[in-house]
């Protein structure tokens, strides 16, 4: 992050132990800030600003589900740490316009290419002349990393990459002969840097007089960056460089352990060019990059003179590269851009150069730009902030709040600050925010973040040679990945609105929704009170499923190509059953050939099963007399079930040899003869039958109860010559009356005759 004039460093730092849980706990410390909204002043002026508003943006998203969970679970801060180490240790300080800035860009670009991004290197400038010294050692492990950087004064020699090498001796202030060791000749001399030009000049002249091969002037106390200076007396024969107080402490410590050899290479880069690296992963449906929405993540490559820039801002690049790695695995309908900008420390130079290349059509396609700068210090007072140049929340900020809510992190706050590359995007109308772990001090109420400036305090390693890997917290990097990376991923995927409605067109609340997009089902969450669920998915063809009250609704083969809506109708209606044969109450003669006929229908989810007592089209059972139940059961694909029953009767082939009405004589026997199509045995009469009862002769209406009949001599049913014979003995007392005779068989059929008795 670009420095400001009103943030004196605090001389405390914290090495986090205890993992992610401890880091999460830090977020609650800033609860007193309440609903902070803040962002700083313009990066062009270098002023800082902050303010407090009454309410923080609401976190509207639910807990992690579906692709949000899958992607966030893949973010690994260990990968970010590896990238930070390469930038800050293997490359070292990356001052704008130097080869190291370009080397950092090429490292980032190489990784992006391996992830499938189209990579472009942008050169812009020229920028101001840089005078730097690269200091290494062939025989010692240098604290803070193997590549130190110091200031190279133009008053000394620029050696080029060849450099000079020699043992190091210490000469104090260098103001007298007594300060110098006897064997100074040919050695690199370390001396105390003094703010007085004449004292510095005397020290260097004395060192040259004693044969020094190079001079290092470094701050002996405090916590200072390497100084820049000129000498009254030019020393064109040897390199003269300025080191920070950390360099001084480290060299003195190494000298205390034994001989130390350093190699010093000084270069002057006159009006050099700065470097940006831009990685683009085109949308599936927009391979030329002309129409798809753009989601961008940015960080700056450069560091200040002398600082390895592990936190400021190799950390931002470490996070953006991990976001790129994970998202490169998914087909996306949005264009993903990863930006590494040079020259941020010099006034947002690279970011401004980049946005100046954007056409109006490109700017209009931007969803937002998430800028990371200093996103992983273990400095205890620091908290995670989302800062905007006007102090107001915007889409990018709100999406970060939502991602934090999904990840279970409540420590994010927002306020006002420019001073980093998000300012360049803000200035051209692109929603942007700076995400930073910082000890930010909002203004005192009733001042608010938008119009009112605040202040901040950086960690003591800020812009110093001590901004090394010790200034990196894997736990806080992981939080940044979960929050910022989670927001970027959420917006890079397609926004899908899933609606669950009943077949009565009413919203179905609380219905769990799953999607299978070719790699197994994922839980997307539950529908809200309005029956809707917001989810994100990659470019894919998906099957959606939801359940409610045991009913299942499915939409198969849904093409997800861009943001879209998916509607699922939950079928609460039972399937219908049409039963033609047997009809309820149907009567079939014993052994008759009859075919079952039925069908099941469901116009919503469709029929899953339709089964009857026998399959449709199969013969009915008419092999036994009596009443039979036929059942059809149906189930639809939603889980609704229905059944329909019909009772049919199978009867003997009946033929009567007596009329429906006859005349007789009371007290005489009346033969009742009938045929059942064969000998069915003598137990064909139902229990308790035959019976007779008095009826009116004219209407046949019963006038008394039915009574069991009897035969003469207790005769019973007989069978002979193909027919049955039953003899009904009438009573003498029935003269001049009518009686109805009922013969009920064990097939359930009843057969009647009425006799008029004289």
XYZ file of C-alpha atoms in Angstrom, residues 33-39 53 55-62 370 384-387 392-415 433 435 482-484 486-487:
52
model
C -16.413 -0.107 15.909
C -19.917 -1.387 15.244
C -21.178 -0.774 11.772
C -18.118 0.874 10.372
C -18.167 1.971 6.787
C -14.961 3.477 5.554
C -12.567 4.145 2.762
C -21.662 5.098 9.697
C -24.971 0.557 10.066
C -22.683 -1.887 8.358
C -23.940 -3.584 5.207
C -26.099 -6.563 6.014
C -24.734 -10.028 5.382
C -27.558 -11.615 3.468
C -26.156 -14.981 2.447
C -26.654 -18.307 4.169
C -11.496 -6.856 -5.663
C -9.722 -7.087 7.892
C -11.140 -3.982 6.229
C -12.925 -3.285 2.973
C -12.034 0.300 2.091
C -19.434 4.052 1.082
C -20.302 0.424 0.731
C -20.703 -0.810 -2.821
C -21.390 -4.057 -4.642
C -17.852 -5.369 -4.111
C -17.991 -4.587 -0.382
C -21.424 -6.130 0.070
C -20.388 -9.290 -1.732
C -17.434 -9.591 0.654
C -19.777 -9.233 3.632
C -21.974 -11.972 2.209
C -18.979 -14.241 1.618
C -17.787 -13.579 5.178
C -21.215 -14.561 6.489
C -21.154 -17.777 4.480
C -17.696 -18.576 5.871
C -18.718 -17.751 9.445
C -16.373 -14.753 9.781
C -17.845 -11.666 11.447
C -14.685 -9.533 11.618
C -14.969 -7.668 8.323
C -15.515 -3.884 8.514
C -15.613 -1.186 5.863
C -14.635 2.478 5.821
C -12.621 -1.949 -2.877
C -9.119 -5.410 1.188
C -12.431 -17.386 2.389
C -13.839 -13.856 2.367
C -12.384 -12.172 -0.724
C -15.231 -16.556 -1.710
C -16.793 -13.316 -2.973
